PDB file of C-alpha atoms and ligand atoms in Angstrom:
ATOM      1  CA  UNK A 674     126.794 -29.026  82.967  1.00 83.00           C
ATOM      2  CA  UNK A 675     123.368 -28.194  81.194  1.00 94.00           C
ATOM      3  CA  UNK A 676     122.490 -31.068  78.453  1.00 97.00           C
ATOM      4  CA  UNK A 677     120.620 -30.089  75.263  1.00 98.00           C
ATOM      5  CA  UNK A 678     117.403 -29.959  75.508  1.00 98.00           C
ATOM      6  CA  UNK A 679     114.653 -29.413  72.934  1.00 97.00           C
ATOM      7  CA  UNK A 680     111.697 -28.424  75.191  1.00 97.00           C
ATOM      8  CA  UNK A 681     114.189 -25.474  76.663  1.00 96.00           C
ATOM      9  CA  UNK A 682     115.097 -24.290  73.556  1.00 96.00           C
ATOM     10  CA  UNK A 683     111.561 -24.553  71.839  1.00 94.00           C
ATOM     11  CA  UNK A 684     110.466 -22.611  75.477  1.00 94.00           C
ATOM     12  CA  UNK A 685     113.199 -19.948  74.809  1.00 93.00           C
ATOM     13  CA  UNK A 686     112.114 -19.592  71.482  1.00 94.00           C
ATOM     14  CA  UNK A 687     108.704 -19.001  72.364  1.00 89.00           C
ATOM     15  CA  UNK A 688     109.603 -16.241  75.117  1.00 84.00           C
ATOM     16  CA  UNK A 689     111.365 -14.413  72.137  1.00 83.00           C
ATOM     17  CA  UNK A 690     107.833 -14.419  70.349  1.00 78.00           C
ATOM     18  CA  UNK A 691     109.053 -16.368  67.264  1.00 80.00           C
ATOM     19  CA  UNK A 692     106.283 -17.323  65.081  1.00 77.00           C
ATOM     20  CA  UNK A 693     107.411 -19.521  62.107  1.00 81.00           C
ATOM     21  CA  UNK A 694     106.819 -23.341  61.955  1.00 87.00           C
ATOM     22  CA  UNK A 695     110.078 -24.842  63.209  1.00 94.00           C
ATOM     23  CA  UNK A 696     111.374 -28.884  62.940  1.00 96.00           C
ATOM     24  CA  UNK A 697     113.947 -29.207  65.440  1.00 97.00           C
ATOM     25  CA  UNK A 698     115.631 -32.139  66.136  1.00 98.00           C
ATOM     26  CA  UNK A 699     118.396 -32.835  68.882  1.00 98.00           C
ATOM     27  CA  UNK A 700     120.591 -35.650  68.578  1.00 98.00           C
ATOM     28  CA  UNK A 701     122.859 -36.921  71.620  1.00 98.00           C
ATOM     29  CA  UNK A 702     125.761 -38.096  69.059  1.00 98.00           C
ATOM     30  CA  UNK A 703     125.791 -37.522  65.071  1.00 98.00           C
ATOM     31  CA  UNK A 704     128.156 -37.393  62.313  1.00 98.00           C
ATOM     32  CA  UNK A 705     127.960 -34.064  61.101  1.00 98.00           C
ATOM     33  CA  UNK A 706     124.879 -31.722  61.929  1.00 98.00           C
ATOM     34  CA  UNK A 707     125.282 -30.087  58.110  1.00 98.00           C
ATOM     35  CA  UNK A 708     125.398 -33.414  56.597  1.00 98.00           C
ATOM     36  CA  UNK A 709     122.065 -34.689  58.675  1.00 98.00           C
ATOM     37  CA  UNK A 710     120.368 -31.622  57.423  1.00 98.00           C
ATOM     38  CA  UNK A 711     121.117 -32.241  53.634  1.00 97.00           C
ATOM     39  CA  UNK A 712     119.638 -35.702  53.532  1.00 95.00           C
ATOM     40  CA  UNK A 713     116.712 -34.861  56.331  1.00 96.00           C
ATOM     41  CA  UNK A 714     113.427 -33.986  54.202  1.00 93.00           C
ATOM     42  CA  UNK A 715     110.722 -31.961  56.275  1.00 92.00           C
ATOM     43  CA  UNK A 716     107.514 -29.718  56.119  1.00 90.00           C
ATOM     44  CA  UNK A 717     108.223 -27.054  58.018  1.00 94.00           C
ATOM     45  CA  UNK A 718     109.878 -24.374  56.606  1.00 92.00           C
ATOM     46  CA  UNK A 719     112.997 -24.323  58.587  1.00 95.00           C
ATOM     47  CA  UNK A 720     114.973 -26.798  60.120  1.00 97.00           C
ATOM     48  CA  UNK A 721     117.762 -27.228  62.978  1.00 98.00           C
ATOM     49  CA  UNK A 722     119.926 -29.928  64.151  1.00 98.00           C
ATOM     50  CA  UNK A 723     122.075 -29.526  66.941  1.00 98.00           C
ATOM     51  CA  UNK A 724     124.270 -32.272  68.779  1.00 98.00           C
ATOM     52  CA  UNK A 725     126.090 -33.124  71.676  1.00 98.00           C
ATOM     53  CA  UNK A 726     128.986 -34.671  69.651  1.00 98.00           C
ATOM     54  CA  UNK A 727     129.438 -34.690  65.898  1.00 98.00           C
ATOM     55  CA  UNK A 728     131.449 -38.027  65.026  1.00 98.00           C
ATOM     56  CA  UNK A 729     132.934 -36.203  61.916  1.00 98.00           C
ATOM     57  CA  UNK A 730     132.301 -32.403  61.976  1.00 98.00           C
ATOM     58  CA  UNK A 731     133.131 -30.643  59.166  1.00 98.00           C
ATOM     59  CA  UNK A 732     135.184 -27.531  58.734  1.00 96.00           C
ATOM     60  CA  UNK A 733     135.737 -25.003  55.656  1.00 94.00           C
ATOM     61  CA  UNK A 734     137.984 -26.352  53.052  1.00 90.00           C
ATOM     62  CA  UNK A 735     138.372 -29.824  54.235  1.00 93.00           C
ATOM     63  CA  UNK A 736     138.984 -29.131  57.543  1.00 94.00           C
ATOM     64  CA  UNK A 737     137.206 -30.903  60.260  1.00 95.00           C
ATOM     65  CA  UNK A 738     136.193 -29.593  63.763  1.00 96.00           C
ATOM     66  CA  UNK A 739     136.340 -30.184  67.206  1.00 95.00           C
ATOM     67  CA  UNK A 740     133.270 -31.550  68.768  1.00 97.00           C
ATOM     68  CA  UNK A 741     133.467 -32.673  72.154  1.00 96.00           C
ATOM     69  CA  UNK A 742     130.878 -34.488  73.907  1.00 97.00           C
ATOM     70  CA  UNK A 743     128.533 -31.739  75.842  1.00 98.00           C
ATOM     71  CA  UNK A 744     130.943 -29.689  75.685  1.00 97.00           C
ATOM     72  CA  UNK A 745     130.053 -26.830  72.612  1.00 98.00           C
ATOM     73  CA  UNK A 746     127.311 -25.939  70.284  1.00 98.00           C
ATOM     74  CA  UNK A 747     127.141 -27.837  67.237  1.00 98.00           C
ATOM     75  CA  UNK A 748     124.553 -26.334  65.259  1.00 98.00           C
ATOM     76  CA  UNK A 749     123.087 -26.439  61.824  1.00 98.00           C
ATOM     77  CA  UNK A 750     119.919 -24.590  60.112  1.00 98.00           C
ATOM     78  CA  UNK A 751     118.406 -25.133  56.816  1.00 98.00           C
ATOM     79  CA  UNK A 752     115.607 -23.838  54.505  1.00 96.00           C
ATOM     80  CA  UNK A 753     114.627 -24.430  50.626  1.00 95.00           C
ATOM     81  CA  UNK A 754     114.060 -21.323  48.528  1.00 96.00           C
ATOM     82  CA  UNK A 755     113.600 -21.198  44.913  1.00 93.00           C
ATOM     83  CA  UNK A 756     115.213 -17.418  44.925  1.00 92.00           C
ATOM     84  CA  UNK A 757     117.878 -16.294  42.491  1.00 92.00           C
ATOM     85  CA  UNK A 758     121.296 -17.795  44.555  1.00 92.00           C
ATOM     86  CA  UNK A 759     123.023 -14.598  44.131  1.00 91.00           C
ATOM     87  CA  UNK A 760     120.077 -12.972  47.031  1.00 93.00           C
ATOM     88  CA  UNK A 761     122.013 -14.677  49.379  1.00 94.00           C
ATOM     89  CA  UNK A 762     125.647 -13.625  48.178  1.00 92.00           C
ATOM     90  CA  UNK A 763     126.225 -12.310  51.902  1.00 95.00           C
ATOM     91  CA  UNK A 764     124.711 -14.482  53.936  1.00 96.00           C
ATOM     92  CA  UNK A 765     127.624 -15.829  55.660  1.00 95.00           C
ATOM     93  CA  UNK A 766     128.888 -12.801  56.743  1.00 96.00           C
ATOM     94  CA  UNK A 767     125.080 -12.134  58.010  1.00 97.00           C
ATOM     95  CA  UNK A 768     125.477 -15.059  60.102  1.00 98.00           C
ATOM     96  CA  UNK A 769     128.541 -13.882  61.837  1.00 98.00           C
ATOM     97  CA  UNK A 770     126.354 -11.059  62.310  1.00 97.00           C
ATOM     98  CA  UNK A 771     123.876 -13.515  63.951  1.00 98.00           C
ATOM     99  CA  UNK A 772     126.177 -14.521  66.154  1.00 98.00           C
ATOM    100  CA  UNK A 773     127.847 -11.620  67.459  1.00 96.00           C
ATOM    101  CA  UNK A 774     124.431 -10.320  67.738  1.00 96.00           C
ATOM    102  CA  UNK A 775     123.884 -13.414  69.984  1.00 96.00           C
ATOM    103  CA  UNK A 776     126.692 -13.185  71.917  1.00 95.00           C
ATOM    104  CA  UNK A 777     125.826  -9.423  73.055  1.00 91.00           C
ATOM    105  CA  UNK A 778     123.592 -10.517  76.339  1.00 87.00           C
ATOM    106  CA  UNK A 779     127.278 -11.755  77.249  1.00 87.00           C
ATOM    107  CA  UNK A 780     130.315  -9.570  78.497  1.00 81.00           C
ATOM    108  CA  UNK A 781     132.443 -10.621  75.491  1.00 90.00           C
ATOM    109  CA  UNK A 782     130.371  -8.464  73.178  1.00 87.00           C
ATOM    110  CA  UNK A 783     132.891  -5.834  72.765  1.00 87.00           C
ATOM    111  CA  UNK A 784     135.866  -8.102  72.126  1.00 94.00           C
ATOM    112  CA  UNK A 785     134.107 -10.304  69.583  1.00 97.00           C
ATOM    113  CA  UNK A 786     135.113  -9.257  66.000  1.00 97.00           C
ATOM    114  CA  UNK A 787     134.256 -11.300  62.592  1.00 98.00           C
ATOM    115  CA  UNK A 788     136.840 -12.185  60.501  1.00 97.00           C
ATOM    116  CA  UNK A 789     136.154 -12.073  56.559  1.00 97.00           C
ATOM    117  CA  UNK A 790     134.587 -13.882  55.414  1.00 95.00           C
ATOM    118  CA  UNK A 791     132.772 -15.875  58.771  1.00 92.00           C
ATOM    119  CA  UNK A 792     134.710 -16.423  61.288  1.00 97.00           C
ATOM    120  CA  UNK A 793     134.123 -15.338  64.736  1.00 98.00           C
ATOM    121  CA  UNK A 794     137.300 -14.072  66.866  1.00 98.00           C
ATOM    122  CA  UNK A 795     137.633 -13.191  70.130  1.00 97.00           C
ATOM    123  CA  UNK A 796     141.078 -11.039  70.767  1.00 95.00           C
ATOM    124  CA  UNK A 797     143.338 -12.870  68.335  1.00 93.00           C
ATOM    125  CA  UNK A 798     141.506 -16.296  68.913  1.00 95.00           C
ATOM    126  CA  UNK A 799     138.776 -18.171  67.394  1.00 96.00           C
ATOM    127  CA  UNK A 800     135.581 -18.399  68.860  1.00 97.00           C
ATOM    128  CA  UNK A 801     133.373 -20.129  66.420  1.00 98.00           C
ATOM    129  CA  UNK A 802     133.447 -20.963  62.801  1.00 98.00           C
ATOM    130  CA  UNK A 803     130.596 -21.292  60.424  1.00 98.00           C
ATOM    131  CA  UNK A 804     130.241 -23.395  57.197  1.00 98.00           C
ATOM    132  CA  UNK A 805     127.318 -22.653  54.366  1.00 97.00           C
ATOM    133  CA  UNK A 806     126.537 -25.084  51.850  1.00 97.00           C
ATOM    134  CA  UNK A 807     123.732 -25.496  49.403  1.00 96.00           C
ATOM    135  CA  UNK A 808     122.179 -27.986  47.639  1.00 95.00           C
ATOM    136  CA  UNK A 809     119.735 -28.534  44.596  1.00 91.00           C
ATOM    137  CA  UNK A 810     117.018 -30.463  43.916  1.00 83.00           C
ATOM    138  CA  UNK A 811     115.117 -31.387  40.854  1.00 79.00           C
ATOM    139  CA  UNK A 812     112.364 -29.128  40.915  1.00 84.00           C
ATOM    140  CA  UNK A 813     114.475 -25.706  40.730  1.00 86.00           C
ATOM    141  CA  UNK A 814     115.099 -25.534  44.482  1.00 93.00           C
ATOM    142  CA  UNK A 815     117.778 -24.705  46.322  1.00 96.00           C
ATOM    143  CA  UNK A 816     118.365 -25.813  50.172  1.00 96.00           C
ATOM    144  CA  UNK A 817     120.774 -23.867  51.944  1.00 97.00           C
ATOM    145  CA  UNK A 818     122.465 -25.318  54.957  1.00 98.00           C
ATOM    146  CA  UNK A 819     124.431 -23.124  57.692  1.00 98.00           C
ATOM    147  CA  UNK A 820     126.228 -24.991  59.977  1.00 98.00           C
ATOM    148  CA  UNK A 821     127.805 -23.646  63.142  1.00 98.00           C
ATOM    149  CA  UNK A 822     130.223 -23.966  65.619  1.00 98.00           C
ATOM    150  CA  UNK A 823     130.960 -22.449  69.015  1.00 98.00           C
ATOM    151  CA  UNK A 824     133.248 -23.058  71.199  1.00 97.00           C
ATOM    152  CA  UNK A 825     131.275 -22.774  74.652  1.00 98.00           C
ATOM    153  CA  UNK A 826     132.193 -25.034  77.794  1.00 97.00           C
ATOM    154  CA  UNK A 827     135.678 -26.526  76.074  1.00 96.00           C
ATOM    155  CA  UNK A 828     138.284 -25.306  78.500  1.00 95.00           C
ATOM    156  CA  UNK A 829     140.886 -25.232  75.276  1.00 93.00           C
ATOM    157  CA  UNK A 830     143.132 -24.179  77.447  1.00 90.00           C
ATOM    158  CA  UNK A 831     143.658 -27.530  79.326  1.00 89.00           C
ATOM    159  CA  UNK A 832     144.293 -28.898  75.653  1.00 85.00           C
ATOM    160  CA  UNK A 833     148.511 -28.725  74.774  1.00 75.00           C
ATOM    161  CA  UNK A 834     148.139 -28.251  70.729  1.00 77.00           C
ATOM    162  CA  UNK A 835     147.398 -26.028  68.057  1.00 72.00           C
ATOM    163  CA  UNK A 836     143.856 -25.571  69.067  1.00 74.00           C
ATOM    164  CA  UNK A 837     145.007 -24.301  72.860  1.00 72.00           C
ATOM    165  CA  UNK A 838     146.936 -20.909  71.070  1.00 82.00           C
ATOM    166  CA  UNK A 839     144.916 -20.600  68.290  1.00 92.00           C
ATOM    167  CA  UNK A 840     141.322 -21.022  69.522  1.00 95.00           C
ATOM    168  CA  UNK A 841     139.403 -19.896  72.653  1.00 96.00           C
ATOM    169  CA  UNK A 842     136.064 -20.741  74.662  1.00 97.00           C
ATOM    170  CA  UNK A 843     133.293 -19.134  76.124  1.00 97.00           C
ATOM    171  CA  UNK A 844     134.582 -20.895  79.077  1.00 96.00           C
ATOM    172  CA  UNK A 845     138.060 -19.862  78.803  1.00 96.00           C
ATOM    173  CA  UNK A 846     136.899 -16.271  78.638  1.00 96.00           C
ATOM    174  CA  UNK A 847     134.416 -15.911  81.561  1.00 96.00           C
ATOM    175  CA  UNK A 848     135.543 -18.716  83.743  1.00 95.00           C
ATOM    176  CA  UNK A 849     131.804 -19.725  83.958  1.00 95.00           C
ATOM    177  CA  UNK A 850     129.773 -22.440  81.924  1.00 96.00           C
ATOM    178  CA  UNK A 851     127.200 -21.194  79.934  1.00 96.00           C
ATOM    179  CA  UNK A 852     123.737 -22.517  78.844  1.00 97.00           C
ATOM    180  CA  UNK A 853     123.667 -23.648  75.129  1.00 98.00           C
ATOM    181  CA  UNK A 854     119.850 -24.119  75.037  1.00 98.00           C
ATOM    182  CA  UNK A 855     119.639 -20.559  75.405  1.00 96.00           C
ATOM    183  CA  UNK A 856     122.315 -19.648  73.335  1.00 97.00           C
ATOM    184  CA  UNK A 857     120.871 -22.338  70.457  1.00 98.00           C
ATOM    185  CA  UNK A 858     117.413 -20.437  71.036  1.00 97.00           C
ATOM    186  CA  UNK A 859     118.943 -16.911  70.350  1.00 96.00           C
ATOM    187  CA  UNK A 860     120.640 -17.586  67.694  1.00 97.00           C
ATOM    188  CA  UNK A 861     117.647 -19.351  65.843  1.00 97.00           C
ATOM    189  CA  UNK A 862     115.531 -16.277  66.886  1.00 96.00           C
ATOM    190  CA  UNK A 863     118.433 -13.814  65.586  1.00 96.00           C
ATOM    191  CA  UNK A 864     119.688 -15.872  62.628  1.00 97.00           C
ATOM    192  CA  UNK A 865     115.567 -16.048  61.244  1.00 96.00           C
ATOM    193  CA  UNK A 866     114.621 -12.137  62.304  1.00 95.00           C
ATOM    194  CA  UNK A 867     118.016 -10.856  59.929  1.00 97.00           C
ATOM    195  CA  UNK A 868     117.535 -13.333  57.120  1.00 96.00           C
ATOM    196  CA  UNK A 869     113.909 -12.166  56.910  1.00 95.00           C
ATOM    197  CA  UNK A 870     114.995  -8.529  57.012  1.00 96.00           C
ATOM    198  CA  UNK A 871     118.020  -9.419  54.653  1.00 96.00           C
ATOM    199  CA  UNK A 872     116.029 -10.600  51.676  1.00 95.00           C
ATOM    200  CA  UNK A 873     113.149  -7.804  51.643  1.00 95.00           C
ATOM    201  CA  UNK A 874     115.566  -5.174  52.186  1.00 95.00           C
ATOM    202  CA  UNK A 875     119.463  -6.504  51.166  1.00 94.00           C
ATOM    203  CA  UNK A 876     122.399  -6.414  53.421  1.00 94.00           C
ATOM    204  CA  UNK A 877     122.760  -2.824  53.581  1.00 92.00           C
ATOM    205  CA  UNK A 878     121.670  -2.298  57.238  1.00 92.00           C
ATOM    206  CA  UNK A 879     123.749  -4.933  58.196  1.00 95.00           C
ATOM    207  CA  UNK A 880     126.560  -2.802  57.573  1.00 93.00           C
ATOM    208  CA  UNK A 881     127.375  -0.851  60.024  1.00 93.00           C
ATOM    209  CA  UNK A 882     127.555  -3.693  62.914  1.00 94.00           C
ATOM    210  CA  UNK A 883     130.022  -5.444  60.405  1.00 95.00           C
ATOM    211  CA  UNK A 884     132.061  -2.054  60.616  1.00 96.00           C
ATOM    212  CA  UNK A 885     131.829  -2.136  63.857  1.00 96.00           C
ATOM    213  CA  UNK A 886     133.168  -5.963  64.297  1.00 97.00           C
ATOM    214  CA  UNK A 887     135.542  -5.701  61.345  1.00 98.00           C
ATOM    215  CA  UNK A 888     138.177  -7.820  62.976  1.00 98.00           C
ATOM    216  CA  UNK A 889     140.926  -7.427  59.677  1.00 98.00           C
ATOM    217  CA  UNK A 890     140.117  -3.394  59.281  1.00 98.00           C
ATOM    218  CA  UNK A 891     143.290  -1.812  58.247  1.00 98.00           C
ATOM    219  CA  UNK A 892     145.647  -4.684  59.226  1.00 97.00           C
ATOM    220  CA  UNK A 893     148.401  -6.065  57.079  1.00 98.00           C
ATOM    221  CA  UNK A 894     146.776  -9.618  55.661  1.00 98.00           C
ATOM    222  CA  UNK A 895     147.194 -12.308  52.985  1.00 97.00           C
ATOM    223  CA  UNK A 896     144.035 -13.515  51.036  1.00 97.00           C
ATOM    224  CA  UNK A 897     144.309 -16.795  49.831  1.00 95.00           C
ATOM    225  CA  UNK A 898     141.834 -17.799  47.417  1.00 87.00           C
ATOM    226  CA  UNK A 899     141.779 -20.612  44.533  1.00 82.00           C
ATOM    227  CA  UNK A 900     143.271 -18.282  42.179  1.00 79.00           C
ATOM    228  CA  UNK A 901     145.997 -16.156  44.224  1.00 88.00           C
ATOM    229  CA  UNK A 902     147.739 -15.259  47.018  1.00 93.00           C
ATOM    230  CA  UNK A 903     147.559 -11.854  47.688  1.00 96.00           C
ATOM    231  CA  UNK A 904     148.597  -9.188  50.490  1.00 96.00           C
ATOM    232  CA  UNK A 905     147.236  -6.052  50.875  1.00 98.00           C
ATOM    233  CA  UNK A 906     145.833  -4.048  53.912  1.00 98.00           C
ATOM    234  CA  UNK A 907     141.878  -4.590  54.324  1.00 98.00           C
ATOM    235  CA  UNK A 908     139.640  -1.681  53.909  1.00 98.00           C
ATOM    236  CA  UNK A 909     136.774  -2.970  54.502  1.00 97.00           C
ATOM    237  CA  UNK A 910     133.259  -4.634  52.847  1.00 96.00           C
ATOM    238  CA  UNK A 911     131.776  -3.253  49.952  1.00 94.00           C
ATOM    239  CA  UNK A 912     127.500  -3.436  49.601  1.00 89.00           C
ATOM    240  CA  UNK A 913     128.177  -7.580  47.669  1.00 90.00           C
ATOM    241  CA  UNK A 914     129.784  -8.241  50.911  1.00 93.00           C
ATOM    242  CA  UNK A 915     133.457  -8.302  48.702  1.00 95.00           C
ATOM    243  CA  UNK A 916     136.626  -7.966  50.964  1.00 97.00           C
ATOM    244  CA  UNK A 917     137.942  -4.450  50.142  1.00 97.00           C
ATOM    245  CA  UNK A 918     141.989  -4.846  49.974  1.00 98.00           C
ATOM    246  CA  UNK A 919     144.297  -2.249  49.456  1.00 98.00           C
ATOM    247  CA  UNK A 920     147.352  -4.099  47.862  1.00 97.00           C
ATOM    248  CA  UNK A 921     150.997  -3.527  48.542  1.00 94.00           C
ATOM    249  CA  UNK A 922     151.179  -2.271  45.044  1.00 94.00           C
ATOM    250  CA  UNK A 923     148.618   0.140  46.170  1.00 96.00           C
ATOM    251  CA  UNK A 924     145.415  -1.130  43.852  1.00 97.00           C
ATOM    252  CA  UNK A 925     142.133  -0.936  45.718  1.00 98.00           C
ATOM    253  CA  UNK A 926     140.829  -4.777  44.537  1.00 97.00           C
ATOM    254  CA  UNK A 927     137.671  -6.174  45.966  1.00 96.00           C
ATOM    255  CA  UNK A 928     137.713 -10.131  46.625  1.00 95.00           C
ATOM    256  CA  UNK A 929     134.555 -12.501  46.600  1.00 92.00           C
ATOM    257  CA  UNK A 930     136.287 -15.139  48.992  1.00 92.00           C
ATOM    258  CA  UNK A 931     139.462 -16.264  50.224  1.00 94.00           C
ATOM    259  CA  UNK A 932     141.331 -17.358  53.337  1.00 95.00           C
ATOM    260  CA  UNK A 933     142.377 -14.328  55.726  1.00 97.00           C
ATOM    261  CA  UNK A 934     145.386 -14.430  57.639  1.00 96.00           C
ATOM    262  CA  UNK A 935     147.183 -11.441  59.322  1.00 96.00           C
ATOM    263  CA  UNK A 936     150.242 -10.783  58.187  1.00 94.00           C
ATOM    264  CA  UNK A 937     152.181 -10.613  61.873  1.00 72.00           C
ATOM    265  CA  UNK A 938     150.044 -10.494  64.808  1.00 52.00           C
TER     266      UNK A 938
HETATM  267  C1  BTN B 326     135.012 -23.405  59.997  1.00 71.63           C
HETATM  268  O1  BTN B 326     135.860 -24.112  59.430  1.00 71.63           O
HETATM  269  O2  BTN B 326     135.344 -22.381  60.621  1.00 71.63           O
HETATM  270  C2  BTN B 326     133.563 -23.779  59.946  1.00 71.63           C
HETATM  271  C3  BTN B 326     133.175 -24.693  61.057  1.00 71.63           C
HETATM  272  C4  BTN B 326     131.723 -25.091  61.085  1.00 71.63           C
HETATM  273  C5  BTN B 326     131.441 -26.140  62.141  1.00 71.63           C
HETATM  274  C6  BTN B 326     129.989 -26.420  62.284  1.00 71.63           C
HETATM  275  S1  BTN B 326     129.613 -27.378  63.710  1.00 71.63           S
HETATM  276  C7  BTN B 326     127.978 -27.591  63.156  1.00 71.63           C
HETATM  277  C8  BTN B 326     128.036 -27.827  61.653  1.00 71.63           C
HETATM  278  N1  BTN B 326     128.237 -29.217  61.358  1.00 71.63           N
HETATM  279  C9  BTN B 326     129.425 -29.449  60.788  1.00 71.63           C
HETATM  280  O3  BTN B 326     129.867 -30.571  60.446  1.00 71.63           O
HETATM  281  N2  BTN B 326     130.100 -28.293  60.657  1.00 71.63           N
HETATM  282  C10 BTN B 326     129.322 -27.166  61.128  1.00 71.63           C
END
């Protein structure tokens, strides 16, 4: 088993000829890596925090997440911007990008889809998960935190509960164990590259690998959102990043978020 290591992934970084000022810090047990980022203060324009065990990781809607010791990557990012919050309306689903984008160096590229809004599936099983959250300060800003999670060297399958049918590793997938320094320095390299990209030139680009890895296209699937509950087939993403649904009273709606669930698998 490879540990964490900072100089590795800095070194990987530097190999992918990543110029921006980084801060990253590498913790061998934390509570959550999101919730160390929203309270950490640095100069360098981006930060990361990764761990080898999050104490109280933190899922969407409440949830919380599965964080082994050395066993996954736990990883978070963050960045201020003062820019109009509705630049970034997609950038969840950019960062699923980021990771499938990551994960193409390995043979589970092809059967890696994204789920809308951000999660990351491999076959009917999920692979990672990733949780945005932003914060503001008192001088305008905004500080965006992605958090995410990837289930790497579990072996889930070993595990008899919900996560063993509903979730799968890298490990369960390839039989191997994999090297989360490099992984943690692709990802950084791929997640900075798009979001620079993104914001000069919008999402638009990004589209066509979301087609590609557009895990609910055409399926039978409930959205659950605050508001409703609704059914429909998915058609799609529109250019705001909106779940297309076609509903079973045959409206073409577009949805800003939601839980997705297939219908029957
Ligand atoms: C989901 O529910 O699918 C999102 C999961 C996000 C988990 C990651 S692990 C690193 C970061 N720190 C946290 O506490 N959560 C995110």
């Amino acid at each position: 088993m490879i540990l964490l290591d900072k100089a590795k992934i800095l070194n990987n970084i530097a190999n992918e000829n990543f110029k921006n000022a980084i801060d990253i810090n590498v913790f061998d047990k934390i509570d959550s890596t999101n919730t160390f980022l929203k309270l950490y203060n640095s100069k360098k324009k981006l930060c990361v925090c990764c761990a080898e065990q999050q104490t109280n990781g933190r899922g969407r809607l409440g949830r919380s997440w599965y964080s082994p010791y050395r066993e996954n990557i736990y990883l978070s990012l963050s960045w201020i911007t003062n820019e109009h919050l509705s630049k970034y309306a997609q950038l969840s689903l950019l960062i699923g990008i980021s990771i499938i984008q990551t994960l193409k160096k390995m043979d589970v590229y092809k059967d890696v889809n994204i789920k809308w809004p951000n999660d990351i599936y491999y076959k009917n099983k999920k692979l990672a998960g990733i949780l945005t959250e932003i914060i503001h300060n008192q001088m305008n800003e905004s500080k965006i935190i992605v958090g995410i999670g990837i289930n790497v060297n579990s072996d889930l399958e070993k595990l008899n509960n919900n996560l063993s049918s509903n979730w799968i590793s890298l490990f369960n997938i390839t039989k191997k164990l994999h090297d989360r320094n490099s992984i943690i320095a692709d990802l950084i390299v791929n997640i900075q590259n798009n979001l620079e990209f993104f914001l000069k030139h919008g999402f638009g680009e990004f589209q066509e690998l979301w087609k590609k890895h557009d895990y609910l296209y055409n399926k039978q699937i409930n959205v659950n959102n605050m508001q409703q509950k609704i059914q429909g087939i998915a058609k799609g993403i529109n250019s705001f990043g909106e779940l297309i649904l076609l509903t079973n009273d045959q409206k073409i709606i577009s949805l800003k978020s939601g839980e997705t669930t297939l219908s029957q698998i």
